[in-house]
XYZ file of C-alpha atoms in Angstrom:
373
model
C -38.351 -53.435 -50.430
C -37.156 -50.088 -51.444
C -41.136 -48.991 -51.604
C -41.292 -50.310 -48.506
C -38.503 -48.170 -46.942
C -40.148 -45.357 -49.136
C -43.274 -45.131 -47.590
C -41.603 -45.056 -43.842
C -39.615 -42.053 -45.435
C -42.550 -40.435 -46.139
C -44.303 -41.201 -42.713
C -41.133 -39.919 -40.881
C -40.972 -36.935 -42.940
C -44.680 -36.006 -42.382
C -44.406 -36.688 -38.700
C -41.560 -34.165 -38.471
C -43.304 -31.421 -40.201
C -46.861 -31.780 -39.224
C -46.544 -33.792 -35.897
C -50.019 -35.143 -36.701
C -48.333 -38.879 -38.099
C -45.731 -41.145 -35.766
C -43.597 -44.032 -36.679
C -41.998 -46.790 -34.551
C -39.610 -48.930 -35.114
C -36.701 -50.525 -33.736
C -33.276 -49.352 -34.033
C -31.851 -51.521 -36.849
C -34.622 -50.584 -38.979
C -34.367 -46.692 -38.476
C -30.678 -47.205 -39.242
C -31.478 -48.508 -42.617
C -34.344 -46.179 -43.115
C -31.993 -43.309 -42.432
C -29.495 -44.579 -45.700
C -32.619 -43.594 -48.262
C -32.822 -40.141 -46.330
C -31.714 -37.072 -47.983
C -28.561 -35.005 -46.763
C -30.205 -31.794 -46.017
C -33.402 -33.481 -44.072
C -33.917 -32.178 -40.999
C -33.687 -36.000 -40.002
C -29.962 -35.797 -40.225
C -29.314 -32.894 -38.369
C -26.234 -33.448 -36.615
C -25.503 -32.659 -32.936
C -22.328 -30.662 -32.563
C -19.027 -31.561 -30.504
C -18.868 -29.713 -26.594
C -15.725 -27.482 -28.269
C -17.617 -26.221 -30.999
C -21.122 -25.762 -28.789
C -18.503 -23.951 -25.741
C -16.987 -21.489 -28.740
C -20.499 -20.511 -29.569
C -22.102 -20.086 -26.159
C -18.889 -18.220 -25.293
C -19.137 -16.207 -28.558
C -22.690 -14.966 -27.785
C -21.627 -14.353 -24.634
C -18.253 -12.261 -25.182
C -19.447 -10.354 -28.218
C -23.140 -9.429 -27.501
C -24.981 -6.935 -30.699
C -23.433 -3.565 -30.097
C -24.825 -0.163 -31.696
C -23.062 0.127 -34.743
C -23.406 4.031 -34.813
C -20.935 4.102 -31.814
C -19.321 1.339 -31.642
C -17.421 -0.455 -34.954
C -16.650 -3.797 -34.036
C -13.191 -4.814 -36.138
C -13.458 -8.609 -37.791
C -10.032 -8.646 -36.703
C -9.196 -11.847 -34.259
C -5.415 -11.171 -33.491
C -3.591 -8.460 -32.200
C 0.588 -7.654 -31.768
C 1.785 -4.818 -30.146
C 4.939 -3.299 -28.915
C 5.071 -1.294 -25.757
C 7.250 0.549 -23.788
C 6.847 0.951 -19.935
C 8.108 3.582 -17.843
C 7.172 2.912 -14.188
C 7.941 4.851 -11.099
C 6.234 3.871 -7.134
C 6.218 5.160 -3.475
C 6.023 2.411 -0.707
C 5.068 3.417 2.770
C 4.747 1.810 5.974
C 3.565 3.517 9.201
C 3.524 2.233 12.268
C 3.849 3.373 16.279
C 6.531 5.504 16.456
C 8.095 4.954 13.107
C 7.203 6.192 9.325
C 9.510 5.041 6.178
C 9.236 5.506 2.272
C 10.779 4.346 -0.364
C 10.672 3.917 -3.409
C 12.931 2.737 -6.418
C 14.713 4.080 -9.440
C 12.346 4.852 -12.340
C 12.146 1.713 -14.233
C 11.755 1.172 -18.077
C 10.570 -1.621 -19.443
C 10.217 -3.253 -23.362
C 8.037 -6.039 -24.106
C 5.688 -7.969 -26.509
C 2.076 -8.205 -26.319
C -0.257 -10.636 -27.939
C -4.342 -10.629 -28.173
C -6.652 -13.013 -29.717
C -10.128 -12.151 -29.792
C -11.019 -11.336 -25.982
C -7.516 -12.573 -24.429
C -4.657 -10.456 -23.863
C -1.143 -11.262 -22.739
C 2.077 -9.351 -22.638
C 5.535 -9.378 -20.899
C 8.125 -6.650 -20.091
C 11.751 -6.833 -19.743
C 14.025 -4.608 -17.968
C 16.122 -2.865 -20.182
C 19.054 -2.899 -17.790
C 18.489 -6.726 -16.501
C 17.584 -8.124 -19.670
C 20.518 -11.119 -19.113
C 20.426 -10.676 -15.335
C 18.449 -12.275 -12.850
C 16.532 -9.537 -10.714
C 14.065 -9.726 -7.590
C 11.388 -8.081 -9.712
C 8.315 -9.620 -12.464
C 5.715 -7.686 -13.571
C 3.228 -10.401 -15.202
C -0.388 -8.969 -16.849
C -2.863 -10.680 -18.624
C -6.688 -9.781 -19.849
C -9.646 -11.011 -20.786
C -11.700 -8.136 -22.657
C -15.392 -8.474 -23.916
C -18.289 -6.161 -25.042
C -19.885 -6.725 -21.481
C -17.180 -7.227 -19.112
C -13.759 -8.590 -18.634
C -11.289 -10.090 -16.371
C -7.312 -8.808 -15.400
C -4.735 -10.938 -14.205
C -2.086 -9.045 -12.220
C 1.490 -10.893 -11.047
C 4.162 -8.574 -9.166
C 6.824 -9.254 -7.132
C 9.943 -6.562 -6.095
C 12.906 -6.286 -3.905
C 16.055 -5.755 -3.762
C 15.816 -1.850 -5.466
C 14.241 0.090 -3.034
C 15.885 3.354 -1.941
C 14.727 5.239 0.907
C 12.749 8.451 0.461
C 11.910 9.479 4.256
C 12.416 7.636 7.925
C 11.000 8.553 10.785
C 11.786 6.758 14.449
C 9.775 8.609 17.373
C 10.444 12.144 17.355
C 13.742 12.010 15.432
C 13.853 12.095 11.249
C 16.803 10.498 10.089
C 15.481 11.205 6.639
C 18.218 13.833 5.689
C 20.472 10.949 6.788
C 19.699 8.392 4.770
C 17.927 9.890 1.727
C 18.501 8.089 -1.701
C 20.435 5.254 0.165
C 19.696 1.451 -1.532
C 17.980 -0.470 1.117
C 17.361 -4.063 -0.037
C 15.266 -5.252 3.193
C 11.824 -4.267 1.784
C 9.980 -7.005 -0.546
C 6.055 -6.501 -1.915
C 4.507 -8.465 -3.882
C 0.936 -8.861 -5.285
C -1.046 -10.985 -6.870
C -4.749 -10.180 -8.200
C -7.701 -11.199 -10.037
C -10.144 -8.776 -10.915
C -13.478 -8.604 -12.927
C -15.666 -6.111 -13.857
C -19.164 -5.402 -15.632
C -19.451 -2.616 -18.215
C -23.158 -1.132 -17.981
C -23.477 0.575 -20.950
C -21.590 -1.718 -23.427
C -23.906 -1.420 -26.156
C -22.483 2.131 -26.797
C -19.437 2.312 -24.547
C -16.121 0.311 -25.786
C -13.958 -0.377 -23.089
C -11.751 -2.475 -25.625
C -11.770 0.499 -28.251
C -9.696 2.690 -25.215
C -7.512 -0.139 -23.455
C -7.313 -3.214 -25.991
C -7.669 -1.761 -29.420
C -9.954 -4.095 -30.814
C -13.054 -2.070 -31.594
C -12.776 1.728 -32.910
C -15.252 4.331 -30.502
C -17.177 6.048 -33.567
C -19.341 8.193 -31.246
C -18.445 9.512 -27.651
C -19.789 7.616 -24.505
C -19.633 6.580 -20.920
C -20.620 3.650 -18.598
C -20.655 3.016 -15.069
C -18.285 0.032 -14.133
C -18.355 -2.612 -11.632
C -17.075 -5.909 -9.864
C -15.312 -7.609 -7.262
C -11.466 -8.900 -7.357
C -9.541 -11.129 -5.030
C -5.927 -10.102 -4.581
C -3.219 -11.921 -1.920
C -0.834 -9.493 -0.564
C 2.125 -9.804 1.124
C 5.434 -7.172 2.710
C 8.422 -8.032 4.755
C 10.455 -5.671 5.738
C 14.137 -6.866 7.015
C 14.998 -4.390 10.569
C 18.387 -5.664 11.025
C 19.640 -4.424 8.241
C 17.634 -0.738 8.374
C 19.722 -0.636 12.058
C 22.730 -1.724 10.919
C 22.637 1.276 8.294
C 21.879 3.560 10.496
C 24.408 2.214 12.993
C 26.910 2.448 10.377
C 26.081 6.085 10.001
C 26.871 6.547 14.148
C 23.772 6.227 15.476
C 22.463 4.015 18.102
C 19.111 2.256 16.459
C 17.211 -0.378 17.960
C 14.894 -1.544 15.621
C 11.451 -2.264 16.779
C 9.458 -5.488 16.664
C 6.723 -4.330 14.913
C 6.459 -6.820 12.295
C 8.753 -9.320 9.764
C 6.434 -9.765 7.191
C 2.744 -9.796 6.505
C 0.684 -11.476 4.158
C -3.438 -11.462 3.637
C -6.090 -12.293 1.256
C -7.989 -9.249 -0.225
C -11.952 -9.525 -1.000
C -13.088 -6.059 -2.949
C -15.758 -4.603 -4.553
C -15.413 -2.121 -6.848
C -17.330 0.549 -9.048
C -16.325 3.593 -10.926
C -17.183 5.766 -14.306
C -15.149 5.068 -17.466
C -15.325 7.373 -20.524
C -14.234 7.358 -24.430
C -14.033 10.858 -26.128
C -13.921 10.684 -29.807
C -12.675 13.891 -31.128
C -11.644 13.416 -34.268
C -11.833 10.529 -36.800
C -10.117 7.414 -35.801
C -9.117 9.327 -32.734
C -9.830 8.943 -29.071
C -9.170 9.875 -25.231
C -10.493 7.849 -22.884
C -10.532 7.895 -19.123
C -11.197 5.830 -16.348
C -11.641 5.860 -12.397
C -12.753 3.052 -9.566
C -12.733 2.844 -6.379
C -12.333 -0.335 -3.982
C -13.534 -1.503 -0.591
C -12.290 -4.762 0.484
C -11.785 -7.455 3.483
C -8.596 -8.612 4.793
C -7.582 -12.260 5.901
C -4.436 -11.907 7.546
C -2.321 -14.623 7.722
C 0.674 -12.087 9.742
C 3.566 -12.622 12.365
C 1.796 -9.661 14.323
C -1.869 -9.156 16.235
C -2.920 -6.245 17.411
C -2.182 -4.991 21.372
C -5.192 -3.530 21.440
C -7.165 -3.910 24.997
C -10.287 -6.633 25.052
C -12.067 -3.939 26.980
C -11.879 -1.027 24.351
C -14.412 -0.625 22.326
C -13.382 2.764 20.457
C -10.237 0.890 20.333
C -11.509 -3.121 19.358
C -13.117 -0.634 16.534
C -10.092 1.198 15.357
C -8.258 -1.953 15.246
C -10.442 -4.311 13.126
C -10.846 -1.145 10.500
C -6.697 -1.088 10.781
C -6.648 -4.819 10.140
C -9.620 -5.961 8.213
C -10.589 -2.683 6.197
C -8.648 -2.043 2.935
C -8.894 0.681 0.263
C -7.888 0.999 -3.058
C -8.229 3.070 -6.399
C -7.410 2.804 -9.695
C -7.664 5.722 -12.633
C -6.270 5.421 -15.998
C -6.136 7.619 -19.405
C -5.521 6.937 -22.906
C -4.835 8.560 -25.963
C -4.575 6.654 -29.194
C -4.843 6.921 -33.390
C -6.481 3.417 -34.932
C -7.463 3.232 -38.502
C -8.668 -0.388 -37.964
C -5.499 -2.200 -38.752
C -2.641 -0.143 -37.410
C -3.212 1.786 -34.225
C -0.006 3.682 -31.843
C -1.103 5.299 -28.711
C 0.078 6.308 -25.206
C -1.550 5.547 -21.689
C -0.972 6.422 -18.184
C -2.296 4.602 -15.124
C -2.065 4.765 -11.301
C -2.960 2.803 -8.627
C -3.691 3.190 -4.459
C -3.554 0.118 -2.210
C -3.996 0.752 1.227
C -3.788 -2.418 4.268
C -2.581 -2.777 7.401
C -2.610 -5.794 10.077
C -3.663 -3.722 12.865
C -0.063 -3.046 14.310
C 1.119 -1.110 10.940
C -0.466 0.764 7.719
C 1.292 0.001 4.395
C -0.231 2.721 1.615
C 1.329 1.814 -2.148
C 1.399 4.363 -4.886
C 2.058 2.584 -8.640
C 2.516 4.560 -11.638
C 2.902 3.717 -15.092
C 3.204 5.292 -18.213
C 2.739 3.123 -21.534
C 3.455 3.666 -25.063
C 2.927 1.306 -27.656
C 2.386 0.093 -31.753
C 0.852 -2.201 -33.068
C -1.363 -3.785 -35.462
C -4.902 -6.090 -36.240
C -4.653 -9.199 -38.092
């Protein structure tokens, strides 16, 4: 029997390595032929499990060959971090007849940040409302690869806002009411972005903005992609008349708008930089620029005339057209393991719903430790 079983072995093993000699048989039999088979026979090559086939394919994918003489990837896969946030903004919304900023106190903010491999998550707390419950959350969270990468974006505020300048036809009440708290403004954004990195075979986005890989040798890459944001402002007139009311003067607010929300559809493209000027050191800078559509789903339409073209024109690109820009710098020390650095970003968003423009200047100023593991 066992010659038998022996000379099917060898048929089967000839048939796999020449293709010239084929063997059938049922299953039962191949099942018993396969207990006299070798381990390391290509006969029992086993097929792996979805999770481990996924991990690879997103492997290749994530971390694609690099030049090594500019780019030193780290076999580090987790990351910790400590940062410290300092964040300051300007909030305007112009409409017919009226123009008013504001903007809130300078914020600072402590958190925790955690990375593994291409994800990146973090968290900052107020420092003044760490055991109080405030209108504002600041949520982040990225997804950084050789190629490209993805940023998740969560913001909501109110409540904080004091106003900067207020204009109401010809009259400025801004001496008036400059650096009073007015809590009837509340933004909020959320936002999904993704973008390609051209050059990523010598160009480290991560090195400048995650840490992960070290720049050995200076470069640049062109950078784009497309992000999906949902916006949304109210803005509480009652209460901006019954400030100025209290201040003796007589204010009728006007019905402009209560709040407005939309969906944002962008594309986006830019330049992004690393300078390496001295071992394990680097400054690295960044700017894009973004076109996108607007959905509106707002209180408020346009009073435009149906018979206006110039005007039909200058509406939609009030309603529908928005604009906005992001540009960010780094500087930062990282030996491989240990790395401390400080960055500064800034970002434009500019919408309207054809009745109003909202433009939204956000600054923020990072510095941060931390270390590969």
């Amino acid at each position: 029997m066992r010659i038998g079983f022996l000379i099917i072995y060898l048929s089967l093993t000839l048939s796999v390595q020449a293709d010239t000699i084929s063997v059938v048989c049922d299953t039962d039999t191949a099942q018993d032929v396969m207990r006299y088979v070798p381990e390391n026979s290509p006969l029992h090559t086993k097929k792996k499990n979805w999770f481990v086939r996924a991990y690879q394919f997103m492997d290749k994918v994530l971390s694609p060959p690099r030049d090594s003489a500019y780019i030193d990837v780290q076999n580090y896969n987790w990351c910790a971090e400590a940062q410290l946030t300092s964040r300051f903004e300007l909030y305007e919304i112009d409409g017919s007849g009226f123009n008013i900023e504001v903007s809130p106190a300078m914020r600072t903010r402590i958190g925790p940040f955690f990375g593994w491999r291409w994800a990146f998550l973090g968290y900052n707390f107020d420092l003044k409302s760490i055991f109080i419950n405030s209108d504002d959350t600041d949520l982040g969270g990225s997804v950084y690869s050789a190629a490209f990468g993805i940023d998740l974006f969560y913001r909501r505020v109110g409540g904080n806002y004091k106003i900067r300048r207020l204009v109401v036809g010809d009259k400025d009440y801004s001496d008036l009411l400059h650096g009073r708290a007015y809590d009837g403004i509340h933004t909020g954004m959320t936002r999904i972005s993704f973008y390609y990195v051209f050059n990523y075979k010598h160009y480290s986005h991560q090195a400048a903005f995650s840490q992960t890989n070290r720049q050995l040798r200076s470069a640049g890459s062109p950078v784009a992609g497309v992000s999906y944001a949902h916006n949304r402002a109210s803005l509480n007139w009652e209460k901006l008349a019954s400030m100025m009311n209290n201040a003796n003067e007589g204010y009728e607010p006007p019905k402009v708008f209560q709040t407005m929300k939309n969906d944002e559809f962008s594309v986006t493209g830019g330049y992004a930089y690393n300078w390496v000027f001295a071992k394990n050191w680097l400054a690295a800078a960044e700017m894009t620029g973004g076109l996108g559509y607007l959905l509106h789903h707002s209180d408020v339409e346009s009073d435009s005339k149906p018979g206006d073209m110039f005007a039909q024109i200058e509406t939609f690109y009030k309603k529908n057209i928005a604009f906005n820009g992001n540009m960010r710098v780094a500087l930062l020390y990282n030996n491989g393991p240990w790395f401390a650095g400080t960055q500064a970003v800034m970002f434009y968003y500019r919408y309207g719903n054809g009745a109003v423009m909202t433009q939204n200047l956000l600054g923020s100023v990072y510095f941060y430790v931390g270390c590969n593991f």
